[in-house]
Amino acid sequence: MGLGTKLMMMAPKAGVALLSAGGDVASGFDVTTIMSESVKTTQGQMFSVLGLVVPAIVAIVAAGVAVKYGLSWLKKIRG
């Protein structure tokens, strides 16, 4: 049995052990709240990156298209 298989078999048991350790964990530990905040943070970061990347991609593609059609237009004019 490989290491990956052993880890896959042990992972659920480790998760159950961590979540069932209610007495030793601080009272403010709430998985639902932590996951919700993580998703909101990740969503905000992704939208901020998209706000920077999408305009740059559009400008690059537009420049490429303009050059391609501009050159073909000049070749038609030249004969």
PDB file of N, CA and C in Angstrom, residues 11-79:
ATOM      1  N   ALA A  11      -6.928  10.459   6.553  1.00  0.00           N
ATOM      2  CA  ALA A  11      -7.425  11.836   6.557  1.00  0.00           C
ATOM      3  C   ALA A  11      -8.801  11.979   7.199  1.00  0.00           C
ATOM      4  N   PRO A  12      -9.795  11.166   6.864  1.00  0.00           N
ATOM      5  CA  PRO A  12     -11.096  11.328   7.516  1.00  0.00           C
ATOM      6  C   PRO A  12     -11.036  11.100   9.022  1.00  0.00           C
ATOM      7  N   LYS A  13     -10.232  10.144   9.449  1.00  0.00           N
ATOM      8  CA  LYS A  13     -10.111   9.877  10.882  1.00  0.00           C
ATOM      9  C   LYS A  13      -9.483  11.057  11.604  1.00  0.00           C
ATOM     10  N   ALA A  14      -8.487  11.671  10.987  1.00  0.00           N
ATOM     11  CA  ALA A  14      -7.844  12.825  11.599  1.00  0.00           C
ATOM     12  C   ALA A  14      -8.809  13.997  11.678  1.00  0.00           C
ATOM     13  N   GLY A  15      -9.619  14.196  10.657  1.00  0.00           N
ATOM     14  CA  GLY A  15     -10.604  15.274  10.673  1.00  0.00           C
ATOM     15  C   GLY A  15     -11.635  15.081  11.760  1.00  0.00           C
ATOM     16  N   VAL A  16     -12.118  13.853  11.910  1.00  0.00           N
ATOM     17  CA  VAL A  16     -13.094  13.562  12.959  1.00  0.00           C
ATOM     18  C   VAL A  16     -12.480  13.795  14.327  1.00  0.00           C
ATOM     19  N   ALA A  17     -11.234  13.398  14.504  1.00  0.00           N
ATOM     20  CA  ALA A  17     -10.571  13.585  15.791  1.00  0.00           C
ATOM     21  C   ALA A  17     -10.417  15.065  16.113  1.00  0.00           C
ATOM     22  N   LEU A  18     -10.068  15.874  15.120  1.00  0.00           N
ATOM     23  CA  LEU A  18      -9.921  17.309  15.356  1.00  0.00           C
ATOM     24  C   LEU A  18     -11.247  17.976  15.678  1.00  0.00           C
ATOM     25  N   LEU A  19     -12.302  17.598  14.951  1.00  0.00           N
ATOM     26  CA  LEU A  19     -13.594  18.225  15.178  1.00  0.00           C
ATOM     27  C   LEU A  19     -14.264  17.751  16.459  1.00  0.00           C
ATOM     28  N   SER A  20     -13.941  16.550  16.927  1.00  0.00           N
ATOM     29  CA  SER A  20     -14.564  16.032  18.139  1.00  0.00           C
ATOM     30  C   SER A  20     -13.826  16.455  19.403  1.00  0.00           C
ATOM     31  N   ALA A  21     -12.737  17.195  19.262  1.00  0.00           N
ATOM     32  CA  ALA A  21     -11.967  17.643  20.429  1.00  0.00           C
ATOM     33  C   ALA A  21     -12.576  18.925  20.987  1.00  0.00           C
ATOM     34  N   GLY A  22     -13.870  18.921  21.238  1.00  0.00           N
ATOM     35  CA  GLY A  22     -14.595  20.111  21.662  1.00  0.00           C
ATOM     36  C   GLY A  22     -14.157  20.657  23.005  1.00  0.00           C
ATOM     37  N   GLY A  23     -13.757  19.823  23.929  1.00  0.00           N
ATOM     38  CA  GLY A  23     -13.387  20.293  25.259  1.00  0.00           C
ATOM     39  C   GLY A  23     -12.078  21.051  25.283  1.00  0.00           C
ATOM     40  N   ASP A  24     -11.152  20.701  24.413  1.00  0.00           N
ATOM     41  CA  ASP A  24      -9.836  21.332  24.421  1.00  0.00           C
ATOM     42  C   ASP A  24      -9.757  22.574  23.535  1.00  0.00           C
ATOM     43  N   VAL A  25     -10.746  22.760  22.703  1.00  0.00           N
ATOM     44  CA  VAL A  25     -10.719  23.852  21.737  1.00  0.00           C
ATOM     45  C   VAL A  25     -11.387  25.076  22.345  1.00  0.00           C
ATOM     46  N   ALA A  26     -10.927  26.263  21.973  1.00  0.00           N
ATOM     47  CA  ALA A  26     -11.511  27.493  22.481  1.00  0.00           C
ATOM     48  C   ALA A  26     -12.980  27.585  22.083  1.00  0.00           C
ATOM     49  N   SER A  27     -13.770  28.263  22.872  1.00  0.00           N
ATOM     50  CA  SER A  27     -15.213  28.303  22.654  1.00  0.00           C
ATOM     51  C   SER A  27     -15.585  29.112  21.411  1.00  0.00           C
ATOM     52  N   GLY A  28     -14.693  29.962  20.887  1.00  0.00           N
ATOM     53  CA  GLY A  28     -14.991  30.786  19.733  1.00  0.00           C
ATOM     54  C   GLY A  28     -14.715  30.116  18.406  1.00  0.00           C
ATOM     55  N   PHE A  29     -14.355  28.865  18.388  1.00  0.00           N
ATOM     56  CA  PHE A  29     -14.008  28.153  17.163  1.00  0.00           C
ATOM     57  C   PHE A  29     -15.276  27.685  16.475  1.00  0.00           C
ATOM     58  N   ASP A  30     -15.568  28.254  15.308  1.00  0.00           N
ATOM     59  CA  ASP A  30     -16.764  27.880  14.553  1.00  0.00           C
ATOM     60  C   ASP A  30     -16.359  27.665  13.103  1.00  0.00           C
ATOM     61  N   VAL A  31     -16.430  26.434  12.652  1.00  0.00           N
ATOM     62  CA  VAL A  31     -15.981  26.074  11.311  1.00  0.00           C
ATOM     63  C   VAL A  31     -16.797  26.803  10.249  1.00  0.00           C
ATOM     64  N   THR A  32     -18.099  26.924  10.474  1.00  0.00           N
ATOM     65  CA  THR A  32     -18.965  27.570   9.485  1.00  0.00           C
ATOM     66  C   THR A  32     -18.564  29.026   9.287  1.00  0.00           C
ATOM     67  N   THR A  33     -18.321  29.731  10.371  1.00  0.00           N
ATOM     68  CA  THR A  33     -17.937  31.139  10.278  1.00  0.00           C
ATOM     69  C   THR A  33     -16.584  31.293   9.617  1.00  0.00           C
ATOM     70  N   ILE A  34     -15.652  30.458   9.984  1.00  0.00           N
ATOM     71  CA  ILE A  34     -14.306  30.529   9.409  1.00  0.00           C
ATOM     72  C   ILE A  34     -14.348  30.264   7.914  1.00  0.00           C
ATOM     73  N   MET A  35     -15.078  29.240   7.495  1.00  0.00           N
ATOM     74  CA  MET A  35     -15.171  28.924   6.064  1.00  0.00           C
ATOM     75  C   MET A  35     -15.887  30.033   5.299  1.00  0.00           C
ATOM     76  N   SER A  36     -16.942  30.586   5.878  1.00  0.00           N
ATOM     77  CA  SER A  36     -17.679  31.664   5.223  1.00  0.00           C
ATOM     78  C   SER A  36     -16.795  32.887   5.029  1.00  0.00           C
ATOM     79  N   GLU A  37     -16.047  33.266   6.058  1.00  0.00           N
ATOM     80  CA  GLU A  37     -15.142  34.405   5.939  1.00  0.00           C
ATOM     81  C   GLU A  37     -14.028  34.132   4.940  1.00  0.00           C
ATOM     82  N   SER A  38     -13.555  32.903   4.886  1.00  0.00           N
ATOM     83  CA  SER A  38     -12.500  32.544   3.930  1.00  0.00           C
ATOM     84  C   SER A  38     -13.000  32.659   2.499  1.00  0.00           C
ATOM     85  N   VAL A  39     -14.221  32.194   2.253  1.00  0.00           N
ATOM     86  CA  VAL A  39     -14.791  32.276   0.911  1.00  0.00           C
ATOM     87  C   VAL A  39     -14.990  33.732   0.507  1.00  0.00           C
ATOM     88  N   LYS A  40     -15.495  34.563   1.436  1.00  0.00           N
ATOM     89  CA  LYS A  40     -15.701  35.981   1.137  1.00  0.00           C
ATOM     90  C   LYS A  40     -14.378  36.683   0.853  1.00  0.00           C
ATOM     91  N   THR A  41     -13.341  36.361   1.627  1.00  0.00           N
ATOM     92  CA  THR A  41     -12.028  36.965   1.414  1.00  0.00           C
ATOM     93  C   THR A  41     -11.460  36.545   0.055  1.00  0.00           C
ATOM     94  N   THR A  42     -11.556  35.265  -0.256  1.00  0.00           N
ATOM     95  CA  THR A  42     -11.053  34.763  -1.533  1.00  0.00           C
ATOM     96  C   THR A  42     -11.821  35.379  -2.697  1.00  0.00           C
ATOM     97  N   GLN A  43     -13.123  35.509  -2.547  1.00  0.00           N
ATOM     98  CA  GLN A  43     -13.946  36.116  -3.592  1.00  0.00           C
ATOM     99  C   GLN A  43     -13.524  37.561  -3.833  1.00  0.00           C
ATOM    100  N   GLY A  44     -13.319  38.308  -2.778  1.00  0.00           N
ATOM    101  CA  GLY A  44     -12.889  39.696  -2.920  1.00  0.00           C
ATOM    102  C   GLY A  44     -11.537  39.813  -3.593  1.00  0.00           C
ATOM    103  N   GLN A  45     -10.621  38.938  -3.223  1.00  0.00           N
ATOM    104  CA  GLN A  45      -9.295  38.965  -3.827  1.00  0.00           C
ATOM    105  C   GLN A  45      -9.358  38.592  -5.302  1.00  0.00           C
ATOM    106  N   MET A  46     -10.184  37.608  -5.649  1.00  0.00           N
ATOM    107  CA  MET A  46     -10.294  37.194  -7.051  1.00  0.00           C
ATOM    108  C   MET A  46     -10.883  38.312  -7.902  1.00  0.00           C
ATOM    109  N   PHE A  47     -11.910  39.005  -7.390  1.00  0.00           N
ATOM    110  CA  PHE A  47     -12.506  40.088  -8.164  1.00  0.00           C
ATOM    111  C   PHE A  47     -11.544  41.260  -8.310  1.00  0.00           C
ATOM    112  N   SER A  48     -10.723  41.519  -7.297  1.00  0.00           N
ATOM    113  CA  SER A  48      -9.753  42.604  -7.443  1.00  0.00           C
ATOM    114  C   SER A  48      -8.694  42.251  -8.487  1.00  0.00           C
ATOM    115  N   VAL A  49      -8.278  40.991  -8.546  1.00  0.00           N
ATOM    116  CA  VAL A  49      -7.314  40.562  -9.557  1.00  0.00           C
ATOM    117  C   VAL A  49      -7.948  40.618 -10.945  1.00  0.00           C
ATOM    118  N   LEU A  50      -9.207  40.169 -11.052  1.00  0.00           N
ATOM    119  CA  LEU A  50      -9.890  40.229 -12.343  1.00  0.00           C
ATOM    120  C   LEU A  50     -10.060  41.664 -12.814  1.00  0.00           C
ATOM    121  N   GLY A  51     -10.270  42.588 -11.878  1.00  0.00           N
ATOM    122  CA  GLY A  51     -10.402  43.992 -12.234  1.00  0.00           C
ATOM    123  C   GLY A  51      -9.139  44.551 -12.857  1.00  0.00           C
ATOM    124  N   LEU A  52      -7.995  43.979 -12.545  1.00  0.00           N
ATOM    125  CA  LEU A  52      -6.726  44.419 -13.123  1.00  0.00           C
ATOM    126  C   LEU A  52      -6.377  43.639 -14.393  1.00  0.00           C
ATOM    127  N   VAL A  53      -6.658  42.360 -14.396  1.00  0.00           N
ATOM    128  CA  VAL A  53      -6.205  41.490 -15.478  1.00  0.00           C
ATOM    129  C   VAL A  53      -7.078  41.602 -16.728  1.00  0.00           C
ATOM    130  N   VAL A  54      -8.387  41.656 -16.556  1.00  0.00           N
ATOM    131  CA  VAL A  54      -9.291  41.664 -17.712  1.00  0.00           C
ATOM    132  C   VAL A  54      -9.062  42.876 -18.615  1.00  0.00           C
ATOM    133  N   PRO A  55      -8.962  44.101 -18.085  1.00  0.00           N
ATOM    134  CA  PRO A  55      -8.688  45.221 -18.997  1.00  0.00           C
ATOM    135  C   PRO A  55      -7.352  45.088 -19.735  1.00  0.00           C
ATOM    136  N   ALA A  56      -6.357  44.547 -19.069  1.00  0.00           N
ATOM    137  CA  ALA A  56      -5.059  44.356 -19.720  1.00  0.00           C
ATOM    138  C   ALA A  56      -5.175  43.345 -20.855  1.00  0.00           C
ATOM    139  N   ILE A  57      -5.886  42.263 -20.627  1.00  0.00           N
ATOM    140  CA  ILE A  57      -6.062  41.240 -21.661  1.00  0.00           C
ATOM    141  C   ILE A  57      -6.838  41.814 -22.844  1.00  0.00           C
ATOM    142  N   VAL A  58      -7.882  42.583 -22.548  1.00  0.00           N
ATOM    143  CA  VAL A  58      -8.681  43.184 -23.628  1.00  0.00           C
ATOM    144  C   VAL A  58      -7.820  44.130 -24.460  1.00  0.00           C
ATOM    145  N   ALA A  59      -6.991  44.923 -23.806  1.00  0.00           N
ATOM    146  CA  ALA A  59      -6.125  45.864 -24.533  1.00  0.00           C
ATOM    147  C   ALA A  59      -5.123  45.124 -25.409  1.00  0.00           C
ATOM    148  N   ILE A  60      -4.539  44.050 -24.909  1.00  0.00           N
ATOM    149  CA  ILE A  60      -3.551  43.287 -25.673  1.00  0.00           C
ATOM    150  C   ILE A  60      -4.207  42.625 -26.888  1.00  0.00           C
ATOM    151  N   VAL A  61      -5.373  42.016 -26.667  1.00  0.00           N
ATOM    152  CA  VAL A  61      -6.070  41.351 -27.783  1.00  0.00           C
ATOM    153  C   VAL A  61      -6.507  42.390 -28.818  1.00  0.00           C
ATOM    154  N   ALA A  62      -7.007  43.527 -28.352  1.00  0.00           N
ATOM    155  CA  ALA A  62      -7.430  44.571 -29.285  1.00  0.00           C
ATOM    156  C   ALA A  62      -6.253  45.091 -30.105  1.00  0.00           C
ATOM    157  N   ALA A  63      -5.115  45.245 -29.475  1.00  0.00           N
ATOM    158  CA  ALA A  63      -3.934  45.703 -30.205  1.00  0.00           C
ATOM    159  C   ALA A  63      -3.523  44.669 -31.254  1.00  0.00           C
ATOM    160  N   GLY A  64      -3.571  43.407 -30.899  1.00  0.00           N
ATOM    161  CA  GLY A  64      -3.229  42.351 -31.859  1.00  0.00           C
ATOM    162  C   GLY A  64      -4.169  42.325 -33.041  1.00  0.00           C
ATOM    163  N   VAL A  65      -5.462  42.453 -32.773  1.00  0.00           N
ATOM    164  CA  VAL A  65      -6.448  42.462 -33.845  1.00  0.00           C
ATOM    165  C   VAL A  65      -6.260  43.694 -34.735  1.00  0.00           C
ATOM    166  N   ALA A  66      -6.013  44.845 -34.108  1.00  0.00           N
ATOM    167  CA  ALA A  66      -5.818  46.078 -34.877  1.00  0.00           C
ATOM    168  C   ALA A  66      -4.606  45.976 -35.785  1.00  0.00           C
ATOM    169  N   VAL A  67      -3.526  45.422 -35.282  1.00  0.00           N
ATOM    170  CA  VAL A  67      -2.320  45.273 -36.102  1.00  0.00           C
ATOM    171  C   VAL A  67      -2.582  44.313 -37.257  1.00  0.00           C
ATOM    172  N   LYS A  68      -3.257  43.211 -36.965  1.00  0.00           N
ATOM    173  CA  LYS A  68      -3.523  42.223 -38.012  1.00  0.00           C
ATOM    174  C   LYS A  68      -4.374  42.817 -39.129  1.00  0.00           C
ATOM    175  N   TYR A  69      -5.482  43.437 -38.764  1.00  0.00           N
ATOM    176  CA  TYR A  69      -6.360  44.014 -39.787  1.00  0.00           C
ATOM    177  C   TYR A  69      -5.751  45.269 -40.411  1.00  0.00           C
ATOM    178  N   GLY A  70      -4.982  46.018 -39.654  1.00  0.00           N
ATOM    179  CA  GLY A  70      -4.311  47.188 -40.216  1.00  0.00           C
ATOM    180  C   GLY A  70      -3.315  46.801 -41.287  1.00  0.00           C
ATOM    181  N   LEU A  71      -2.525  45.762 -41.033  1.00  0.00           N
ATOM    182  CA  LEU A  71      -1.557  45.304 -42.032  1.00  0.00           C
ATOM    183  C   LEU A  71      -2.246  44.760 -43.278  1.00  0.00           C
ATOM    184  N   SER A  72      -3.329  44.012 -43.062  1.00  0.00           N
ATOM    185  CA  SER A  72      -4.036  43.466 -44.235  1.00  0.00           C
ATOM    186  C   SER A  72      -4.682  44.617 -45.032  1.00  0.00           C
ATOM    187  N   TRP A  73      -5.165  45.654 -44.366  1.00  0.00           N
ATOM    188  CA  TRP A  73      -5.744  46.809 -45.039  1.00  0.00           C
ATOM    189  C   TRP A  73      -4.681  47.543 -45.844  1.00  0.00           C
ATOM    190  N   LEU A  74      -3.491  47.707 -45.259  1.00  0.00           N
ATOM    191  CA  LEU A  74      -2.405  48.374 -45.985  1.00  0.00           C
ATOM    192  C   LEU A  74      -1.966  47.564 -47.202  1.00  0.00           C
ATOM    193  N   LYS A  75      -1.956  46.235 -47.089  1.00  0.00           N
ATOM    194  CA  LYS A  75      -1.591  45.397 -48.234  1.00  0.00           C
ATOM    195  C   LYS A  75      -2.618  45.531 -49.354  1.00  0.00           C
ATOM    196  N   LYS A  76      -3.908  45.670 -48.994  1.00  0.00           N
ATOM    197  CA  LYS A  76      -4.939  45.840 -50.013  1.00  0.00           C
ATOM    198  C   LYS A  76      -4.778  47.184 -50.726  1.00  0.00           C
ATOM    199  N   ILE A  77      -4.449  48.205 -49.975  1.00  0.00           N
ATOM    200  CA  ILE A  77      -4.270  49.542 -50.575  1.00  0.00           C
ATOM    201  C   ILE A  77      -3.066  49.544 -51.512  1.00  0.00           C
ATOM    202  N   ARG A  78      -1.993  48.917 -51.066  1.00  0.00           N
ATOM    203  CA  ARG A  78      -0.765  48.901 -51.838  1.00  0.00           C
ATOM    204  C   ARG A  78      -0.931  48.115 -53.142  1.00  0.00           C
ATOM    205  N   GLY A  79      -1.821  47.180 -53.097  1.00  0.00           N
ATOM    206  CA  GLY A  79      -2.083  46.496 -54.347  1.00  0.00           C
ATOM    207  C   GLY A  79      -1.660  45.112 -54.288  1.00  0.00           C
TER     208      GLY A  79
END
